CSV table of N, CA and C in Angstrom, one decimal:
chain,number,residue,atom,x,y,z
U,13,UNK,N,86.5,99.2,104.9
U,13,UNK,CA,87.5,98.9,103.5
U,13,UNK,C,88.1,100.2,103.1
U,14,UNK,N,89.1,99.3,102.7
U,14,UNK,CA,90.5,100.6,102.4
U,14,UNK,C,89.6,101.3,100.6
U,15,UNK,N,89.4,102.9,100.4
U,15,UNK,CA,88.7,102.6,99.3
U,15,UNK,C,90.0,103.3,98.4
U,16,UNK,N,90.4,103.2,97.0
U,16,UNK,CA,91.4,103.7,95.9
U,16,UNK,C,92.2,103.1,96.4
U,17,UNK,N,92.4,103.3,95.0
U,17,UNK,CA,94.4,102.5,94.9
U,17,UNK,C,95.3,104.1,94.7
U,18,UNK,N,96.5,104.2,95.3
U,18,UNK,CA,97.7,104.6,94.7
U,18,UNK,C,97.7,105.3,93.4
U,19,UNK,N,97.7,104.1,92.8
U,19,UNK,CA,97.6,104.7,90.9
U,19,UNK,C,96.4,105.0,90.4
U,20,UNK,N,95.5,105.2,91.3
U,20,UNK,CA,94.2,106.0,90.5
U,20,UNK,C,94.0,107.2,91.0
U,21,UNK,N,95.0,107.6,91.5
U,21,UNK,CA,94.6,109.4,92.1
U,21,UNK,C,94.7,110.2,91.5
U,22,UNK,N,94.8,111.8,92.2
U,22,UNK,CA,95.0,112.6,90.3
U,22,UNK,C,96.2,112.8,90.8
U,23,UNK,N,96.9,113.0,89.7
U,23,UNK,CA,98.5,113.6,89.8
U,23,UNK,C,98.7,114.6,90.4
U,24,UNK,N,99.5,115.0,91.7
U,24,UNK,CA,99.8,115.7,92.3
U,24,UNK,C,99.6,115.7,93.7
U,25,UNK,N,98.1,115.0,94.4
U,25,UNK,CA,97.8,114.6,94.7
U,25,UNK,C,98.7,114.4,96.2
U,26,UNK,N,100.2,113.6,95.8
U,26,UNK,CA,100.6,113.5,96.5
U,26,UNK,C,101.8,114.5,97.4
U,27,UNK,N,101.3,114.4,98.5
U,27,UNK,CA,102.5,115.6,99.2
U,27,UNK,C,103.0,115.2,100.2
U,28,UNK,N,104.6,115.1,100.5
U,28,UNK,CA,105.3,114.8,101.7
U,28,UNK,C,105.1,115.5,102.8
U,29,UNK,N,104.6,114.9,103.8
U,29,UNK,CA,105.0,115.2,105.1
U,29,UNK,C,103.5,115.6,105.3
U,30,UNK,N,102.0,115.5,104.4
U,30,UNK,CA,101.2,115.8,104.9
U,30,UNK,C,100.0,114.4,104.1
U,31,UNK,N,99.0,114.9,104.9
U,31,UNK,CA,98.4,112.9,105.3
U,31,UNK,C,96.8,113.4,105.3
U,32,UNK,N,96.4,112.6,104.9
U,32,UNK,CA,94.7,112.8,105.0
U,32,UNK,C,94.1,112.0,105.4
U,33,UNK,N,92.9,112.6,106.1
U,33,UNK,CA,92.4,111.6,107.0
U,33,UNK,C,91.1,112.0,106.9
U,34,UNK,N,90.4,110.9,106.7
U,34,UNK,CA,88.6,111.2,106.3
U,34,UNK,C,87.9,109.7,107.8
U,35,UNK,N,87.4,110.9,108.6
U,35,UNK,CA,86.4,110.4,110.0
U,35,UNK,C,84.8,110.7,109.8
U,36,UNK,N,84.4,109.4,109.4
U,36,UNK,CA,83.1,109.4,109.6
U,36,UNK,C,82.5,108.5,111.0
U,37,UNK,N,81.4,109.1,111.2
U,37,UNK,CA,81.1,108.7,112.5
U,37,UNK,C,79.1,108.3,112.4
U,38,UNK,N,78.9,107.0,112.2
U,38,UNK,CA,77.5,106.6,111.7
U,38,UNK,C,76.9,105.8,112.6
U,39,UNK,N,76.3,106.1,113.6
U,39,UNK,CA,75.6,105.1,114.6
U,39,UNK,C,76.8,104.7,115.2
U,40,UNK,N,76.8,103.3,115.1
U,40,UNK,CA,77.5,102.9,116.6
U,40,UNK,C,79.4,102.5,115.9
U,41,UNK,N,79.5,102.9,114.8
U,41,UNK,CA,80.5,102.4,114.1
U,41,UNK,C,81.4,104.0,113.8
U,42,UNK,N,82.4,104.1,114.3
U,42,UNK,CA,83.4,105.2,113.5
U,42,UNK,C,84.4,104.4,112.7
U,43,UNK,N,84.3,105.2,111.7
U,43,UNK,CA,85.7,104.6,110.5
U,43,UNK,C,86.6,105.4,110.6
U,44,UNK,N,87.5,105.6,110.0
U,44,UNK,CA,88.8,106.7,110.1
U,44,UNK,C,89.8,105.7,109.0
U,45,UNK,N,89.5,106.7,107.8
U,45,UNK,CA,90.6,106.2,106.8
U,45,UNK,C,91.5,107.4,106.5
U,46,UNK,N,92.6,106.3,106.2
U,46,UNK,CA,94.6,107.6,106.4
U,46,UNK,C,94.7,107.2,104.8
U,47,UNK,N,94.9,108.5,104.4
U,47,UNK,CA,95.8,108.1,102.9
U,47,UNK,C,97.5,109.1,103.5
U,48,UNK,N,98.4,108.4,103.1
U,48,UNK,CA,99.2,108.8,103.4
U,48,UNK,C,100.6,108.9,102.7
U,49,UNK,N,101.6,109.6,102.0
U,49,UNK,CA,102.5,109.0,101.5
U,49,UNK,C,103.7,108.1,102.2
U,50,UNK,N,103.9,107.3,101.3
U,50,UNK,CA,104.9,106.0,102.3
U,50,UNK,C,106.3,107.1,103.0
U,51,UNK,N,106.3,108.1,102.1
U,51,UNK,CA,107.7,108.5,102.7
U,51,UNK,C,107.3,109.1,104.0
U,52,UNK,N,106.3,109.8,104.1
U,52,UNK,CA,105.9,110.0,105.6
U,52,UNK,C,105.7,108.8,106.5
U,53,UNK,N,105.5,107.9,106.6
U,53,UNK,CA,105.3,106.2,107.4
U,53,UNK,C,106.3,105.6,107.4
U,54,UNK,N,107.2,105.6,105.9
U,54,UNK,CA,108.4,104.9,106.3
U,54,UNK,C,109.8,105.3,106.1
U,55,UNK,N,109.5,106.5,105.3
U,55,UNK,CA,111.4,107.0,104.8
U,55,UNK,C,111.5,106.7,103.3
U,56,UNK,N,110.8,106.3,102.8
U,56,UNK,CA,110.7,105.6,101.4
U,56,UNK,C,109.3,105.5,100.9
U,57,UNK,N,109.6,105.6,99.7
U,57,UNK,CA,108.1,105.5,98.8
U,57,UNK,C,107.9,104.1,98.0
U,58,UNK,N,108.6,103.5,97.5
U,58,UNK,CA,108.9,102.0,97.0
U,58,UNK,C,108.9,100.6,97.3
U,59,UNK,N,108.8,100.0,96.5
U,59,UNK,CA,109.1,98.6,97.1
U,59,UNK,C,110.2,98.5,98.0
U,60,UNK,N,110.0,97.7,98.8
U,60,UNK,CA,110.7,97.5,100.0
U,60,UNK,C,112.1,96.6,99.3
U,61,UNK,N,113.7,97.0,99.2
U,61,UNK,CA,114.6,96.6,98.7
U,61,UNK,C,115.8,95.6,98.8
U,62,UNK,N,115.7,96.3,100.9
U,62,UNK,CA,116.6,95.7,101.1
U,62,UNK,C,115.7,94.5,102.6
U,63,UNK,N,116.5,94.2,103.7
U,63,UNK,CA,115.8,93.3,104.5
U,63,UNK,C,115.5,94.2,105.6
U,64,UNK,N,116.3,95.8,105.5
U,64,UNK,CA,116.1,96.8,106.6
U,64,UNK,C,114.9,97.4,106.2
U,65,UNK,N,114.6,97.5,104.9
U,65,UNK,CA,113.1,98.0,104.3
U,65,UNK,C,112.0,97.2,104.4
U,66,UNK,N,112.4,96.0,104.6
U,66,UNK,CA,111.2,95.2,104.6
U,66,UNK,C,111.2,95.2,105.9
U,67,UNK,N,112.2,95.2,107.1
U,67,UNK,CA,112.0,95.5,108.5
U,67,UNK,C,111.3,96.3,109.0
U,68,UNK,N,111.5,97.5,108.4
U,68,UNK,CA,110.6,99.3,108.5
U,68,UNK,C,109.1,98.7,108.0
U,69,UNK,N,109.1,98.3,106.6
U,69,UNK,CA,107.4,98.0,106.9
U,69,UNK,C,106.7,97.4,107.5
U,70,UNK,N,107.6,96.4,108.3
U,70,UNK,CA,106.4,94.9,108.8
U,70,UNK,C,106.5,96.3,110.7
U,71,UNK,N,107.3,96.9,110.5
U,71,UNK,CA,107.6,98.0,111.7
U,71,UNK,C,106.3,98.9,112.2
U,72,UNK,N,106.2,99.4,110.7
U,72,UNK,CA,105.4,100.3,110.4
U,72,UNK,C,103.4,99.6,110.2
U,73,UNK,N,103.6,98.6,109.7
U,73,UNK,CA,102.4,98.1,109.7
U,73,UNK,C,102.0,97.4,111.6
U,74,UNK,N,102.9,97.2,111.9
U,74,UNK,CA,102.6,96.9,113.3
U,74,UNK,C,102.5,97.7,114.4
U,75,UNK,N,102.8,99.1,114.3
U,75,UNK,CA,102.5,100.4,114.7
U,75,UNK,C,100.8,100.9,114.3
U,76,UNK,N,100.6,101.0,113.0
U,76,UNK,CA,99.4,101.3,112.1
U,76,UNK,C,98.5,100.2,112.7
U,77,UNK,N,98.7,99.3,113.4
U,77,UNK,CA,97.7,98.1,113.9
U,77,UNK,C,97.5,98.0,114.9
U,78,UNK,N,97.9,99.4,116.3
U,78,UNK,CA,97.6,100.0,117.3
U,78,UNK,C,96.5,101.2,117.4
U,79,UNK,N,96.0,100.6,116.7
U,79,UNK,CA,94.3,101.9,116.3
U,79,UNK,C,94.4,102.4,117.3
U,80,UNK,N,93.8,101.4,118.4
U,80,UNK,CA,93.5,101.8,119.5
U,80,UNK,C,94.7,103.2,120.6
U,81,UNK,N,96.0,103.2,120.1
U,81,UNK,CA,96.5,104.2,120.7
U,81,UNK,C,96.8,105.2,119.8
U,82,UNK,N,96.5,104.4,118.2
U,82,UNK,CA,97.0,105.9,117.4
U,82,UNK,C,95.5,107.2,117.3
U,83,UNK,N,94.4,106.2,117.1
U,83,UNK,CA,93.2,107.3,117.7
U,83,UNK,C,92.3,107.6,119.2
U,84,UNK,N,91.9,108.3,119.5
U,84,UNK,CA,91.3,107.8,120.8
U,84,UNK,C,89.9,108.8,120.7
U,85,UNK,N,89.1,108.4,120.5
U,85,UNK,CA,88.0,108.7,120.5
U,85,UNK,C,87.3,109.4,122.1
U,86,UNK,N,86.1,109.7,121.8
U,86,UNK,CA,86.2,110.6,123.5
U,86,UNK,C,85.9,109.2,123.8
U,87,UNK,N,86.2,109.4,125.4
U,87,UNK,CA,86.4,108.4,126.1
U,87,UNK,C,84.8,107.9,126.6
U,88,UNK,N,84.0,108.7,126.6
U,88,UNK,CA,82.5,108.4,127.3
U,88,UNK,C,81.8,107.6,126.1
U,89,UNK,N,82.3,107.8,124.4
U,89,UNK,CA,81.8,106.5,124.0
U,89,UNK,C,81.9,105.4,123.6
U,90,UNK,N,82.9,104.9,124.7
U,90,UNK,CA,82.9,103.6,124.5
U,90,UNK,C,83.5,102.7,123.5
U,91,UNK,N,84.3,103.2,122.7
U,91,UNK,CA,84.7,103.0,121.2
U,91,UNK,C,85.6,102.4,121.5
U,92,UNK,N,85.8,100.8,120.6
U,92,UNK,CA,86.8,100.2,120.6
U,92,UNK,C,87.7,99.5,119.4
U,93,UNK,N,88.8,99.5,119.0
U,93,UNK,CA,89.0,99.4,117.4
U,93,UNK,C,89.0,98.1,117.2
U,94,UNK,N,87.8,97.9,116.2
U,94,UNK,CA,87.0,96.6,116.1
U,94,UNK,C,88.5,95.7,114.6
U,95,UNK,N,88.8,96.9,113.5
U,95,UNK,CA,89.7,96.2,112.4
U,95,UNK,C,90.4,97.2,112.2
U,96,UNK,N,91.6,96.7,111.3
U,96,UNK,CA,92.4,97.6,110.6
U,96,UNK,C,92.5,97.0,109.3
U,97,UNK,N,92.9,98.0,107.9
U,97,UNK,CA,93.0,97.3,106.3
U,97,UNK,C,93.9,98.1,106.2
U,98,UNK,N,95.0,97.6,105.8
U,98,UNK,CA,96.2,98.3,104.9
U,98,UNK,C,96.4,98.1,103.7
U,99,UNK,N,96.8,98.9,102.8
U,99,UNK,CA,96.9,98.6,101.4
U,99,UNK,C,98.1,99.7,100.9
U,100,UNK,N,98.9,99.2,99.6
U,100,UNK,CA,99.6,99.8,99.1
U,100,UNK,C,99.8,99.4,97.9
U,101,UNK,N,100.1,100.3,96.6
U,101,UNK,CA,100.5,99.6,95.6
U,101,UNK,C,101.8,98.8,95.3
U,102,UNK,N,102.4,99.4,96.4
U,102,UNK,CA,104.5,99.2,96.3
U,102,UNK,C,105.0,98.6,97.5
U,103,UNK,N,104.0,97.6,98.4
U,103,UNK,CA,103.9,97.2,99.6
U,103,UNK,C,103.7,95.8,99.5
U,104,UNK,N,104.1,94.7,99.9
U,104,UNK,CA,103.6,93.2,99.8
U,104,UNK,C,102.6,92.8,100.5
U,105,UNK,N,101.6,92.5,100.7
U,105,UNK,CA,100.1,92.3,101.2
U,105,UNK,C,101.2,91.6,102.9
U,106,UNK,N,101.1,90.5,102.5
U,106,UNK,CA,102.1,89.9,103.8
U,106,UNK,C,103.0,90.6,104.5
U,107,UNK,N,104.1,91.7,104.1
U,107,UNK,CA,104.6,92.8,105.1
U,107,UNK,C,103.7,93.4,106.0
U,108,UNK,N,102.1,94.0,105.3
U,108,UNK,CA,101.2,94.6,105.9
U,108,UNK,C,100.8,94.0,106.7
U,109,UNK,N,100.8,92.6,106.6
U,109,UNK,CA,100.1,92.2,107.7
U,109,UNK,C,98.5,91.5,107.2
U,110,UNK,N,98.3,91.6,105.5
U,110,UNK,CA,96.9,91.7,105.0
U,110,UNK,C,97.1,90.0,104.5
U,111,UNK,N,96.1,89.2,104.1
U,111,UNK,CA,95.9,88.2,103.5
U,111,UNK,C,96.7,88.6,101.8
U,112,UNK,N,96.8,87.7,101.5
U,112,UNK,CA,97.6,87.5,100.2
U,112,UNK,C,96.6,88.6,99.2
U,113,UNK,N,96.9,89.5,98.6
U,113,UNK,CA,96.1,90.5,97.4
U,113,UNK,C,96.6,90.4,96.4
U,114,UNK,N,95.8,89.4,95.6
U,114,UNK,CA,95.9,89.5,94.2
U,114,UNK,C,96.7,90.1,93.6
U,115,UNK,N,97.3,89.6,92.2
U,115,UNK,CA,98.6,90.2,91.5
U,115,UNK,C,98.0,91.7,90.8
U,116,UNK,N,98.3,92.7,90.9
U,116,UNK,CA,98.5,93.9,90.6
U,116,UNK,C,98.1,94.0,89.5
U,117,UNK,N,96.7,94.7,88.7
U,117,UNK,CA,96.6,94.8,87.4
U,117,UNK,C,97.8,95.8,86.3
U,118,UNK,N,97.5,95.8,85.2
U,118,UNK,CA,97.9,97.0,84.8
U,118,UNK,C,97.8,98.5,86.0
U,119,UNK,N,96.8,98.8,86.0
U,119,UNK,CA,96.4,99.9,86.9
U,119,UNK,C,96.7,100.5,88.5
U,120,UNK,N,97.9,99.3,88.7
U,120,UNK,CA,98.0,99.4,90.4
U,120,UNK,C,98.9,98.6,90.1
U,121,UNK,N,100.3,98.8,89.5
U,121,UNK,CA,101.4,98.8,89.5
U,121,UNK,C,102.3,99.0,90.3
U,122,UNK,N,103.4,99.0,91.2
U,122,UNK,CA,104.4,99.7,92.3
U,122,UNK,C,104.8,100.7,91.5
U,123,UNK,N,104.7,101.7,92.5
U,123,UNK,CA,105.0,102.8,92.0
U,123,UNK,C,106.3,103.4,92.6
U,124,UNK,N,106.7,104.9,92.3
U,124,UNK,CA,108.1,105.0,92.4
U,124,UNK,C,107.5,106.3,94.0
U,125,UNK,N,106.8,106.5,93.8
U,125,UNK,CA,105.9,107.5,94.9
U,125,UNK,C,104.5,107.5,95.0
U,126,UNK,N,104.7,106.3,95.9
U,126,UNK,CA,103.1,105.8,96.6
U,126,UNK,C,102.6,106.1,98.3
U,127,UNK,N,101.7,105.7,97.9
U,127,UNK,CA,101.1,105.9,99.4
U,127,UNK,C,100.8,104.6,100.4
U,128,UNK,N,100.5,105.0,101.5
U,128,UNK,CA,99.6,103.9,102.0
U,128,UNK,C,98.2,104.5,102.3
U,129,UNK,N,97.4,103.6,102.3
U,129,UNK,CA,95.9,103.9,102.5
U,129,UNK,C,95.5,102.5,103.6
U,130,UNK,N,95.0,103.3,105.1
U,130,UNK,CA,94.5,102.2,106.0
U,130,UNK,C,92.7,102.6,106.1
U,131,UNK,N,92.6,101.5,106.7
U,131,UNK,CA,91.3,102.1,107.0
U,131,UNK,C,91.3,101.3,108.6
U,132,UNK,N,90.5,102.0,109.6
U,132,UNK,CA,90.7,101.5,111.1
U,132,UNK,C,88.9,101.9,111.5
U,133,UNK,N,88.4,100.9,112.2
U,133,UNK,CA,86.8,100.5,112.0
U,133,UNK,C,87.0,100.6,114.1
U,134,UNK,N,86.2,101.8,114.4
U,134,UNK,CA,86.2,101.4,115.9
U,134,UNK,C,84.1,101.3,116.3
U,135,UNK,N,84.3,100.3,117.0
U,135,UNK,CA,82.4,100.2,117.4
U,135,UNK,C,82.6,101.0,118.4
U,136,UNK,N,81.2,102.0,118.5
U,136,UNK,CA,81.2,102.3,120.1
U,136,UNK,C,79.8,101.8,121.1
U,137,UNK,N,79.9,101.8,121.9
U,137,UNK,CA,78.8,101.5,122.9
U,137,UNK,C,77.9,102.4,123.3
U,138,UNK,N,78.7,103.6,123.1
U,138,UNK,CA,77.2,104.6,123.2
U,138,UNK,C,77.6,106.1,122.1
U,139,UNK,N,77.4,105.6,121.0
U,139,UNK,CA,77.5,106.8,119.9
U,139,UNK,C,77.3,107.6,119.9
U,140,UNK,N,76.4,108.2,120.6
U,140,UNK,CA,75.6,109.5,121.0
U,140,UNK,C,76.9,110.3,122.2
U,141,UNK,N,77.6,109.6,122.7
U,141,UNK,CA,78.5,110.5,123.4
U,141,UNK,C,79.7,110.7,123.1
U,142,UNK,N,80.1,110.4,121.5
U,142,UNK,CA,80.9,110.3,120.7
U,142,UNK,C,80.6,111.3,120.1
U,143,UNK,N,82.2,112.5,120.5
U,143,UNK,CA,82.1,114.1,120.2
U,143,UNK,C,83.7,114.6,119.6
U,144,UNK,N,84.3,113.6,119.1
U,144,UNK,CA,85.5,114.1,119.0
U,144,UNK,C,86.6,112.8,118.9
U,145,UNK,N,87.7,113.3,118.4
U,145,UNK,CA,88.8,112.5,118.3
U,145,UNK,C,90.4,113.0,118.5
U,146,UNK,N,91.3,112.1,119.2
U,146,UNK,CA,92.2,112.5,119.5
U,146,UNK,C,93.1,111.9,118.6
U,147,UNK,N,94.4,112.0,118.4
U,147,UNK,CA,95.3,111.6,117.0
U,147,UNK,C,96.6,111.5,117.5
U,148,UNK,N,97.3,110.2,117.6
U,148,UNK,CA,98.5,110.6,117.7
U,148,UNK,C,99.6,110.7,116.6
U,149,UNK,N,99.0,110.2,115.3
U,149,UNK,CA,99.7,109.9,114.3
U,149,UNK,C,100.6,110.6,114.2
U,150,UNK,N,100.6,111.9,114.0
U,150,UNK,CA,102.1,112.6,114.1
U,150,UNK,C,103.1,112.4,114.9
U,151,UNK,N,102.9,111.8,115.9
U,151,UNK,CA,103.7,111.3,117.2
U,151,UNK,C,104.1,110.1,117.0
U,152,UNK,N,103.4,109.4,116.7
U,152,UNK,CA,104.0,108.1,116.2
U,152,UNK,C,104.7,107.9,114.5
U,153,UNK,N,104.4,109.0,113.6
U,153,UNK,CA,105.0,108.7,112.3
U,153,UNK,C,105.4,110.5,111.8
U,154,UNK,N,106.5,111.0,112.6
U,154,UNK,CA,106.8,111.9,113.0
U,154,UNK,C,107.3,112.7,111.0
U,155,UNK,N,107.3,112.3,110.4
U,155,UNK,CA,107.5,112.3,108.9
U,155,UNK,C,105.7,112.9,108.5
U,156,UNK,N,104.8,112.8,109.3
U,156,UNK,CA,103.4,113.2,108.7
U,156,UNK,C,103.5,114.9,109.8
U,157,UNK,N,103.8,116.0,109.1
U,157,UNK,CA,103.6,117.1,109.8
U,157,UNK,C,102.5,117.6,109.9
U,158,UNK,N,101.6,117.5,109.1
U,158,UNK,CA,100.4,117.9,108.9
U,158,UNK,C,99.0,116.5,108.3
U,159,UNK,N,98.0,116.9,109.5
U,159,UNK,CA,97.1,115.5,108.9
U,159,UNK,C,95.1,116.8,108.5
U,160,UNK,N,95.3,116.8,107.0
U,160,UNK,CA,94.2,117.1,106.6
U,160,UNK,C,93.2,116.4,107.3
U,161,UNK,N,92.2,116.7,108.2
U,161,UNK,CA,91.5,116.1,109.3
U,161,UNK,C,89.9,116.4,108.1
U,162,UNK,N,88.8,115.8,107.1
U,162,UNK,CA,87.7,115.9,107.2
U,162,UNK,C,86.3,114.8,107.9
U,163,UNK,N,85.5,115.5,109.0
U,163,UNK,CA,84.7,114.5,109.3
U,163,UNK,C,83.6,114.6,109.0
U,164,UNK,N,82.4,113.7,109.0
U,164,UNK,CA,81.0,113.4,108.8
U,164,UNK,C,80.7,112.6,109.7
U,165,UNK,N,79.6,113.2,110.3
U,165,UNK,CA,78.8,112.8,111.9
U,165,UNK,C,77.3,113.1,111.3
U,166,UNK,N,76.3,112.8,112.4
U,166,UNK,CA,75.1,113.1,112.2
U,166,UNK,C,74.9,114.8,112.5
U,167,UNK,N,76.1,115.5,113.3
U,167,UNK,CA,76.4,116.7,113.2
U,167,UNK,C,76.9,117.3,112.9
U,168,UNK,N,77.0,116.9,111.2
U,168,UNK,CA,77.3,117.6,110.5
U,168,UNK,C,78.7,117.4,109.5
U,169,UNK,N,79.3,118.0,108.9
U,169,UNK,CA,80.3,118.0,108.3
U,169,UNK,C,81.6,118.9,108.9
U,170,UNK,N,82.6,118.8,108.8
U,170,UNK,CA,83.6,119.6,109.5
U,170,UNK,C,85.2,119.1,108.7
U,171,UNK,N,85.7,120.3,108.4
U,171,UNK,CA,87.0,119.8,108.2
U,171,UNK,C,87.8,120.8,109.0
U,172,UNK,N,88.9,120.3,109.5
U,172,UNK,CA,90.6,121.1,110.2
U,172,UNK,C,91.7,120.4,110.1
U,173,UNK,N,93.1,121.4,110.0
U,173,UNK,CA,94.1,121.2,110.1
U,173,UNK,C,94.8,120.4,111.5
U,174,UNK,N,95.4,119.2,111.4
U,174,UNK,CA,96.0,119.2,112.3
U,174,UNK,C,97.8,119.0,112.6
U,175,UNK,N,97.9,119.4,113.5
U,175,UNK,CA,99.5,119.8,113.3
U,175,UNK,C,99.9,119.5,114.4
U,176,UNK,N,101.8,119.4,114.8
U,176,UNK,CA,102.0,119.1,116.6
U,176,UNK,C,101.7,119.6,117.1
U,177,UNK,N,101.3,120.8,117.2
U,177,UNK,CA,100.0,121.9,118.0
U,177,UNK,C,98.6,121.5,118.3
U,178,UNK,N,98.4,120.9,117.2
U,178,UNK,CA,96.9,120.8,117.2
U,178,UNK,C,96.7,119.5,117.2
U,179,UNK,N,96.2,118.1,118.1
U,179,UNK,CA,96.0,117.0,117.7
U,179,UNK,C,94.4,116.2,117.6
U,180,UNK,N,93.6,117.3,118.2
U,180,UNK,CA,92.6,116.7,118.2
U,180,UNK,C,91.2,117.3,117.4
U,181,UNK,N,90.3,117.0,117.1
U,181,UNK,CA,89.3,117.0,116.2
U,181,UNK,C,88.3,117.3,117.4
U,182,UNK,N,87.1,117.9,117.4
U,182,UNK,CA,85.8,117.7,117.6
U,182,UNK,C,84.5,118.3,117.0
U,183,UNK,N,83.7,117.2,117.0
U,183,UNK,CA,82.5,117.5,116.6
U,183,UNK,C,81.0,117.6,116.9
C-alpha cells in the first residue's frame, strides 16, 4: 500500500535529485516504498499539461511497473514481484495505470512541487536467504542522484545512502 500523500508531507522534505526508499523484509514478503520528487522521475512536477507530458507519465509508470528490473533482491531468496502501486496528487490515476482514484479532497489537491509514491511488493520463496537488494533506480531515472535507503528486517535496522557508484544495500 502506498502510504501518505504528497500534500500531507512536512514542508521542506522535497529535495530534487534525492529520493527516499524504505525497505521492509518481513517473512516471505519484501516491501519497498519509494518517495521521489516528480521532477526526478519525470523532468516536471505538476499535472501534465501537454500530450508530450502525458506520454512521459505513461512511460515513467510503465518503467516503474518493471519492479523486477528496478530492484534485484538476493537471487538465492527466490523473490518475485507481486504488485506495484503508484500514486501522486498531481498525476491522474489512469496515466499511472491505477484504478480510478476518488476525487482528491481539499488536503490532496494537485501541487506545483509534487512527489511520486510507489510501493513494490515481492514474495520470496526462501526469505531466510534474503540478504540485500540491488537497485537500478538511478540508472532508470537519472534525475535521482541520491537514494536515501532505510531497511528494517529480522536482522535489524540500517540506513545507507546509494549513489551512482553505490547501488546495493546489504543487511
